[in-house]
mmCIF file with all atom_site columns, C-alpha atoms in Angstrom:
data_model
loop_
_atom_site.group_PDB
_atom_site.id
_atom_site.type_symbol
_atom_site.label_atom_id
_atom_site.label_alt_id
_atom_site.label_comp_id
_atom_site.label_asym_id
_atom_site.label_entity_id
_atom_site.label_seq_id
_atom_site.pdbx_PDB_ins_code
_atom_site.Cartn_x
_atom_site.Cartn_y
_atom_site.Cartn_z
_atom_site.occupancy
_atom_site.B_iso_or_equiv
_atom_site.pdbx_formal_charge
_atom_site.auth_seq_id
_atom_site.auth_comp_id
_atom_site.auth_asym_id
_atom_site.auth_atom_id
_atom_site.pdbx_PDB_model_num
ATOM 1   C CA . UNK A 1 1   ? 0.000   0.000  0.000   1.00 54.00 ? 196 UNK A CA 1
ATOM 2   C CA . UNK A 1 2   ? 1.372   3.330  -0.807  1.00 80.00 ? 197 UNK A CA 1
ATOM 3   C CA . UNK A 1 3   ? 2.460   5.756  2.154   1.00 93.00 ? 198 UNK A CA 1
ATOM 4   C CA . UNK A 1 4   ? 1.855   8.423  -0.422  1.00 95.00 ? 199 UNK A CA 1
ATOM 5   C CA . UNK A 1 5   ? -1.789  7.711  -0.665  1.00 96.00 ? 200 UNK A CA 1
ATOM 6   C CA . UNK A 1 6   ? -2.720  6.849  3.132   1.00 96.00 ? 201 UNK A CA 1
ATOM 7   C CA . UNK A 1 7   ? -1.216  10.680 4.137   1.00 95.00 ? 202 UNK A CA 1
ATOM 8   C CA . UNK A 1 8   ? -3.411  11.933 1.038   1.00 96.00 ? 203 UNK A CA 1
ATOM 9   C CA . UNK A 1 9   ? -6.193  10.508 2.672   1.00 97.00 ? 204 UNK A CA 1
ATOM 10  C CA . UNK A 1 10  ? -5.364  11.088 6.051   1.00 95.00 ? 205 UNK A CA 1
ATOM 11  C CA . UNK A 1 11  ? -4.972  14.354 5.215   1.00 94.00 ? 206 UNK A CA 1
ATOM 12  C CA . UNK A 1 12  ? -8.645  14.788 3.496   1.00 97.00 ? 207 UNK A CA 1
ATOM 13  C CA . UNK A 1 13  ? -10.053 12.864 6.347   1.00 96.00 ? 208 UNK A CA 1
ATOM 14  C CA . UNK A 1 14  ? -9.082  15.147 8.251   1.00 95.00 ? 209 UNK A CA 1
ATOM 15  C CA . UNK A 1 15  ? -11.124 18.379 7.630   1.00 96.00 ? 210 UNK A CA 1
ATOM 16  C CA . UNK A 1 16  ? -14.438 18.707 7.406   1.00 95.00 ? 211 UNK A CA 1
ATOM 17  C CA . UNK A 1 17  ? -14.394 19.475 3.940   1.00 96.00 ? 212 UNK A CA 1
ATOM 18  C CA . UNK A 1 18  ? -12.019 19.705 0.668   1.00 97.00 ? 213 UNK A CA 1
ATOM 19  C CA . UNK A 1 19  ? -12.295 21.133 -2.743  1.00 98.00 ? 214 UNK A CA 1
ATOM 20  C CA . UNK A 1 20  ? -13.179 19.077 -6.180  1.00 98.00 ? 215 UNK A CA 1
ATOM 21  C CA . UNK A 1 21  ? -12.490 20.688 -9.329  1.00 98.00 ? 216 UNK A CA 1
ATOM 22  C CA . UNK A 1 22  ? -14.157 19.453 -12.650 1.00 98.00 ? 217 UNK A CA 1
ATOM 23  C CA . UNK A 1 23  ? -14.473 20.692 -16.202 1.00 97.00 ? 218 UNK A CA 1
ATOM 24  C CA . UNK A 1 24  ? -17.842 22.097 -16.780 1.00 95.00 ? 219 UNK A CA 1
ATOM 25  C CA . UNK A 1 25  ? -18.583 22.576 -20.800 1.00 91.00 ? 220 UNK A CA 1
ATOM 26  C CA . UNK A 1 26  ? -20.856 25.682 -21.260 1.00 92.00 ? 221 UNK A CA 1
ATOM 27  C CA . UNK A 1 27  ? -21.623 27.600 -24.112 1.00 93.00 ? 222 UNK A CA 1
ATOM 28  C CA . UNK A 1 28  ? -19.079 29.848 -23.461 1.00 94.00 ? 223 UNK A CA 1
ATOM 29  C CA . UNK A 1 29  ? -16.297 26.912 -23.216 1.00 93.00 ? 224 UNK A CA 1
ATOM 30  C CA . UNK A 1 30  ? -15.231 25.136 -21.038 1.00 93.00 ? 225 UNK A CA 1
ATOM 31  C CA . UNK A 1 31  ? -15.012 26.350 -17.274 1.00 95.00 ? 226 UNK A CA 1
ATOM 32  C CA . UNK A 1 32  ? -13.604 25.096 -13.892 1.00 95.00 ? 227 UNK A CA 1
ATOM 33  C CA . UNK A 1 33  ? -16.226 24.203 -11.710 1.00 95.00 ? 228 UNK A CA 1
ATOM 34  C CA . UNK A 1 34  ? -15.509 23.332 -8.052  1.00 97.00 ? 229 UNK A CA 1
ATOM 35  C CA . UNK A 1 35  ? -17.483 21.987 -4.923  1.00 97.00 ? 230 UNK A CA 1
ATOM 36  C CA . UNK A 1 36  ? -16.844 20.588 -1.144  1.00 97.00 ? 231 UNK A CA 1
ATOM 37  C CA . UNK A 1 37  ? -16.611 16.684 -0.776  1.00 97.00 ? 232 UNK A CA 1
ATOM 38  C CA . UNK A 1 38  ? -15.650 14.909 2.118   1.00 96.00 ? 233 UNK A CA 1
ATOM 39  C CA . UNK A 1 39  ? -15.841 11.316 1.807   1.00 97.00 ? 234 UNK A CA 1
ATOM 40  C CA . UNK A 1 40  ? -12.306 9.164  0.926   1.00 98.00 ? 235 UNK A CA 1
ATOM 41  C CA . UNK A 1 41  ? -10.901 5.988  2.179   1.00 98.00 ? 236 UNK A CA 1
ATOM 42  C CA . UNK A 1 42  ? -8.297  3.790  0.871   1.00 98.00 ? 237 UNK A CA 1
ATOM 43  C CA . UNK A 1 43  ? -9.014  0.249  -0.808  1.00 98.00 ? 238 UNK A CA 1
ATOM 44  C CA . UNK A 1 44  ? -7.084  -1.834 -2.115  1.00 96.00 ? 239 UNK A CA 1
ATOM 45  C CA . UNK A 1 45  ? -4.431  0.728  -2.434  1.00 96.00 ? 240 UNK A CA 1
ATOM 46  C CA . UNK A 1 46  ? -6.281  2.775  -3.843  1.00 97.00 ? 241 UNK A CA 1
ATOM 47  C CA . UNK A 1 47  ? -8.780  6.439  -2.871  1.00 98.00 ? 242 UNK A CA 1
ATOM 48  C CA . UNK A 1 48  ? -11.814 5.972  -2.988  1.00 98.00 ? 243 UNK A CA 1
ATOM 49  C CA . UNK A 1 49  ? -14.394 9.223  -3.757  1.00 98.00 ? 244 UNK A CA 1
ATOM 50  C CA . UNK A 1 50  ? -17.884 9.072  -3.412  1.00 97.00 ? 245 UNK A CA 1
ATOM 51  C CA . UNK A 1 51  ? -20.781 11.293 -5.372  1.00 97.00 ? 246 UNK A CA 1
ATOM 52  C CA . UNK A 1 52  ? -24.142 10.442 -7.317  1.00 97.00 ? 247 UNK A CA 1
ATOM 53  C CA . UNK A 1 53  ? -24.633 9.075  -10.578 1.00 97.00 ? 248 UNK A CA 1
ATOM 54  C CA . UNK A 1 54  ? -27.257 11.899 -10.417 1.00 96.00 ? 249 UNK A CA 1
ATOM 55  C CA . UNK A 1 55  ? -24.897 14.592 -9.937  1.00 96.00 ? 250 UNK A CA 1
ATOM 56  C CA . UNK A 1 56  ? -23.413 17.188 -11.944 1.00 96.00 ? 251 UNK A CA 1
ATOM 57  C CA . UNK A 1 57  ? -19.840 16.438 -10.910 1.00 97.00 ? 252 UNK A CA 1
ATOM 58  C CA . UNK A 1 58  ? -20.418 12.875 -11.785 1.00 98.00 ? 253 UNK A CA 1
ATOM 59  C CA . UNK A 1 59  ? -21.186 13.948 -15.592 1.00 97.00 ? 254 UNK A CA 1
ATOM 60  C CA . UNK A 1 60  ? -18.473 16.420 -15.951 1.00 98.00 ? 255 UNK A CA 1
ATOM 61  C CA . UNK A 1 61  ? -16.066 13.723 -15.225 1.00 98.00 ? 256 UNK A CA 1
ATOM 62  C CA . UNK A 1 62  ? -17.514 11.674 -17.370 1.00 98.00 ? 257 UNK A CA 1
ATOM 63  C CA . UNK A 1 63  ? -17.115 14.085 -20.190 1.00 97.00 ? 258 UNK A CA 1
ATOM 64  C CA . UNK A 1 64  ? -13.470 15.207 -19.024 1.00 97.00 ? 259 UNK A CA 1
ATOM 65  C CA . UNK A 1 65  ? -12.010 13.009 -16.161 1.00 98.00 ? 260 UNK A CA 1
ATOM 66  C CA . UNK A 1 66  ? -9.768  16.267 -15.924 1.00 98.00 ? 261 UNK A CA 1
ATOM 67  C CA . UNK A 1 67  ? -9.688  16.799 -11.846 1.00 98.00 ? 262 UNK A CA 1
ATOM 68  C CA . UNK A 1 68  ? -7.968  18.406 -9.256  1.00 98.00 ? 263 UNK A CA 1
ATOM 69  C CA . UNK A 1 69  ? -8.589  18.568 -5.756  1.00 98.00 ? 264 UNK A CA 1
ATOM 70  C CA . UNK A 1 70  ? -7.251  20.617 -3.064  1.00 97.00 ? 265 UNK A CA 1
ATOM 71  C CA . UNK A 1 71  ? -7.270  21.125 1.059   1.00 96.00 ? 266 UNK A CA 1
ATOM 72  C CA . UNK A 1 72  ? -5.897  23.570 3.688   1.00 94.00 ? 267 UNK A CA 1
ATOM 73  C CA . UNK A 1 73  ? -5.479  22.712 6.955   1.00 91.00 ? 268 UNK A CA 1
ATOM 74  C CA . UNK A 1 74  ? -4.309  25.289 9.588   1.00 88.00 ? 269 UNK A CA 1
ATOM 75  C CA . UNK A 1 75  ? -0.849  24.308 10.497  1.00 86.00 ? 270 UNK A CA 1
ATOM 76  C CA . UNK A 1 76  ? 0.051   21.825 7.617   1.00 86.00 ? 271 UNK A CA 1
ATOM 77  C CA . UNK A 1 77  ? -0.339  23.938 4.631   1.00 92.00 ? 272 UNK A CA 1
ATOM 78  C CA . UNK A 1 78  ? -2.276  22.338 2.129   1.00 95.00 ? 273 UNK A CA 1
ATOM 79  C CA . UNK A 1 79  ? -2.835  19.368 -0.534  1.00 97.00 ? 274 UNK A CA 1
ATOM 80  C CA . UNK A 1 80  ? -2.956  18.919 -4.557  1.00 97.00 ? 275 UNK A CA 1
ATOM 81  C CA . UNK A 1 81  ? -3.736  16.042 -6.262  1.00 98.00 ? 276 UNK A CA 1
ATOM 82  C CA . UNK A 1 82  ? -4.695  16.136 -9.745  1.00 98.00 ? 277 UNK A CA 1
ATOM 83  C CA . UNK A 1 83  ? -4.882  13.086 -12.581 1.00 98.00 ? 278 UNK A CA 1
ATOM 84  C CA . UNK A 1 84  ? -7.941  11.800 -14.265 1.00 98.00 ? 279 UNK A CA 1
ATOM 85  C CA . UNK A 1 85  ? -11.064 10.747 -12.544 1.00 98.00 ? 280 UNK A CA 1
ATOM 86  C CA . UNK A 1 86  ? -12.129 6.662  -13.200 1.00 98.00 ? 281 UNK A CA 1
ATOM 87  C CA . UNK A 1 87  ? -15.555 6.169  -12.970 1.00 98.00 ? 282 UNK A CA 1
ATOM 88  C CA . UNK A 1 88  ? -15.621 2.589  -12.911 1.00 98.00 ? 283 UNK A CA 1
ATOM 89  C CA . UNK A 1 89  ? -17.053 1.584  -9.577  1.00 98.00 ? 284 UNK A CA 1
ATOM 90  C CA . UNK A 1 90  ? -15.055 -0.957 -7.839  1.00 98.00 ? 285 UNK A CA 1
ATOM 91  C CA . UNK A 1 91  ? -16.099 -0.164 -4.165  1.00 98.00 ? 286 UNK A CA 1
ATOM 92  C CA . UNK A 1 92  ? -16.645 -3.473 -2.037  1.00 98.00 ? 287 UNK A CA 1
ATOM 93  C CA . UNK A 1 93  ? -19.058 -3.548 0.804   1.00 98.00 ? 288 UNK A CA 1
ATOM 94  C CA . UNK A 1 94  ? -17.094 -2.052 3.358   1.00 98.00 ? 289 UNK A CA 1
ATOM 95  C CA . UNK A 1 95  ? -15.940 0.670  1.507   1.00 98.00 ? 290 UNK A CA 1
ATOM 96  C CA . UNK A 1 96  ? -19.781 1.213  -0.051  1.00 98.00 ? 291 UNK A CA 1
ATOM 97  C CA . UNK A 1 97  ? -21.216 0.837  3.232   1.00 98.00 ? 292 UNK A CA 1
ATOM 98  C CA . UNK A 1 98  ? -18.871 3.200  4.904   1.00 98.00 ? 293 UNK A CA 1
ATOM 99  C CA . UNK A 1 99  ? -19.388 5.948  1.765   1.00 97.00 ? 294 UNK A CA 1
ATOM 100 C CA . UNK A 1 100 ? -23.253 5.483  2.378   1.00 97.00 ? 295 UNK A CA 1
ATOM 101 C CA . UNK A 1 101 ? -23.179 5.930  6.327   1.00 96.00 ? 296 UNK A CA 1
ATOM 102 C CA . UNK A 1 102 ? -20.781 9.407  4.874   1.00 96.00 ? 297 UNK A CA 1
ATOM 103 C CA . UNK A 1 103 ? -23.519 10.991 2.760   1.00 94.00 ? 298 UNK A CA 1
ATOM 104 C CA . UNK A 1 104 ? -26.420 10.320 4.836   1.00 95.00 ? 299 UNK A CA 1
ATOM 105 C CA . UNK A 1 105 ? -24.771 12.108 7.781   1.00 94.00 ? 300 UNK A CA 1
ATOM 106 C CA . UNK A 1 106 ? -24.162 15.105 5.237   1.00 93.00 ? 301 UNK A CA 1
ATOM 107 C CA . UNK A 1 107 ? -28.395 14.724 5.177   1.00 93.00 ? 302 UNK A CA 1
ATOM 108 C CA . UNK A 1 108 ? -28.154 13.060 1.576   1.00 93.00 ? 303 UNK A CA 1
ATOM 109 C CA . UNK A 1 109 ? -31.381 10.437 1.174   1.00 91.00 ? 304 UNK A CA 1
ATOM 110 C CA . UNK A 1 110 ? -30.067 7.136  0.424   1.00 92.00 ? 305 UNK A CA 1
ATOM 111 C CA . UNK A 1 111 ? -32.095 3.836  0.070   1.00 92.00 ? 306 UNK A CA 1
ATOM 112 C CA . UNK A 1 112 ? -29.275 1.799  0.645   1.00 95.00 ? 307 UNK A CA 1
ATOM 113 C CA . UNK A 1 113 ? -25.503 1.387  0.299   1.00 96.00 ? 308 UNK A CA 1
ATOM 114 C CA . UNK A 1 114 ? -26.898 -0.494 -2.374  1.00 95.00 ? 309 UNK A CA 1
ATOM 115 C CA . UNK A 1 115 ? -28.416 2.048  -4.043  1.00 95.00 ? 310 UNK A CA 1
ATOM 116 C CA . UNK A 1 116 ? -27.659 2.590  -7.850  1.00 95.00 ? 311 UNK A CA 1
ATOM 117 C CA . UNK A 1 117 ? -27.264 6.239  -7.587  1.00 95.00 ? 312 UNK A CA 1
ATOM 118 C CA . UNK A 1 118 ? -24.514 6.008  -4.852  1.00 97.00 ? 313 UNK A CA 1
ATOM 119 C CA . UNK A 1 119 ? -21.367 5.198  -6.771  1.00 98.00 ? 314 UNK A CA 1
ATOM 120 C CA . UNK A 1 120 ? -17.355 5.652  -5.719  1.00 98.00 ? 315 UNK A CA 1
ATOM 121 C CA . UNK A 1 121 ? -14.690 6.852  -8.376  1.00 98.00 ? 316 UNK A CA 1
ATOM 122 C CA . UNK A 1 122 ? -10.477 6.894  -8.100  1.00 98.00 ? 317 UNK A CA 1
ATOM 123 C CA . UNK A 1 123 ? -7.905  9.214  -9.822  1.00 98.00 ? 318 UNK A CA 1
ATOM 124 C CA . UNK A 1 124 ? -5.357  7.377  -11.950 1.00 98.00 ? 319 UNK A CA 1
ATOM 125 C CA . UNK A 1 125 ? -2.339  9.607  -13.388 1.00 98.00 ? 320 UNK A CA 1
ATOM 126 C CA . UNK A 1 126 ? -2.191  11.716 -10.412 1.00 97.00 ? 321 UNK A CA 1
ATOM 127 C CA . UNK A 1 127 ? -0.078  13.882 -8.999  1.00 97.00 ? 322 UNK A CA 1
ATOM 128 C CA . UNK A 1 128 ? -0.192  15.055 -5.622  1.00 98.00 ? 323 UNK A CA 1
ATOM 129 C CA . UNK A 1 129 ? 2.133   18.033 -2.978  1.00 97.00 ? 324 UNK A CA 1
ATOM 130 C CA . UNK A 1 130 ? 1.702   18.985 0.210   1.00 96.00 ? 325 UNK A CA 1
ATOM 131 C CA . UNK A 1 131 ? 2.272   22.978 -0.253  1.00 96.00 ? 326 UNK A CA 1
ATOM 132 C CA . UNK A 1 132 ? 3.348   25.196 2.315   1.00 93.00 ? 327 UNK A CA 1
ATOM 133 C CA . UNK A 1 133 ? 2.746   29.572 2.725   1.00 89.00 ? 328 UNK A CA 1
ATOM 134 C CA . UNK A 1 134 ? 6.135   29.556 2.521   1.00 90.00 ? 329 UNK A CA 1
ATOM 135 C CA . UNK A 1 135 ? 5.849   28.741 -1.954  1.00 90.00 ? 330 UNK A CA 1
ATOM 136 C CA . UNK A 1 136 ? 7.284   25.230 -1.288  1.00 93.00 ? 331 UNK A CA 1
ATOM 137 C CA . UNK A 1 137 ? 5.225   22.659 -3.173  1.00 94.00 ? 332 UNK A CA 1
ATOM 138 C CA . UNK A 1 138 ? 6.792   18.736 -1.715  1.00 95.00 ? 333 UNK A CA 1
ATOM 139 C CA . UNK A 1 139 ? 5.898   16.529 -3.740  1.00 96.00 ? 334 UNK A CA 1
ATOM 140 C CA . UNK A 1 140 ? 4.016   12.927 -2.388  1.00 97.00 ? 335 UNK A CA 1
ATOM 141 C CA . UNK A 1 141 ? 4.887   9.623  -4.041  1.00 95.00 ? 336 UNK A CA 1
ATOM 142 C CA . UNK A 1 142 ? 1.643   8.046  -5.064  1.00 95.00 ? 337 UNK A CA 1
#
């Protein structure tokens, strides 16, 4: 298991939320797009995200799996990691039941962990630093 990718995640898991940037096509071009998440957890050594099926972010990454996230946390500077998202849902139970438990707490409505709309993505290509105020950007070994 990588060391890399357990401080990623510790490092999400962490604060209460972090930032997920997407490519949104509009009429005008294409645009960043960014919103909070929360949920990760390593499997199989690898992250696992949650959203929707249902959810915008979930369709911009299916038209460009183009993403970055980033977090800050007071005292540790903050986190990149950027690749391309994979939409192919390989969560197991524990990690879909855990992902499930995530979003209902955030007051999501959920049938089950079982249910079709709930579905977990990775990043594959990525990159990731821990940055610091200070301009250094250290780069983590995924």
């Amino acid at each position: 298991m990588s060391q890399g990718k357990e401080t990623i995640v510790s490092y999400l898991t962490s604060v209460p939320a972090w930032y997920l940037s997407t490519v949104e096509e509009t009429p005008e071009g294409a645009r960043p797009h960014v919103r909070p998440f929360s949920f990760a957890m390593m499997q199989d050594g690898d992250i696992q995200f949650c959203t929707a099926t249902t959810k915008d972010c979930y369709r911009e990454m299916a038209a460009n799996p183009s993403v970055e996230l980033t977090a800050w946390k007071s005292g540790a500077g903050w986190v990149i990691l950027r690749g391309k998202a994979n939409l192919t849902d390989t969560a197991d139970a524990r990690t879909r039941e855990e992902g499930f438990k995530h979003m209902v707490a955030l007051g999501e409505d959920w049938a089950s962990a079982d249910d079709e709309r709930l579905t977990f993505f990775t990043i594959e290509e990525a990159e990731a630093w821990i940055c610091d105020i200070d301009g250094s950007w250290n780069p983590v070994q995924l």
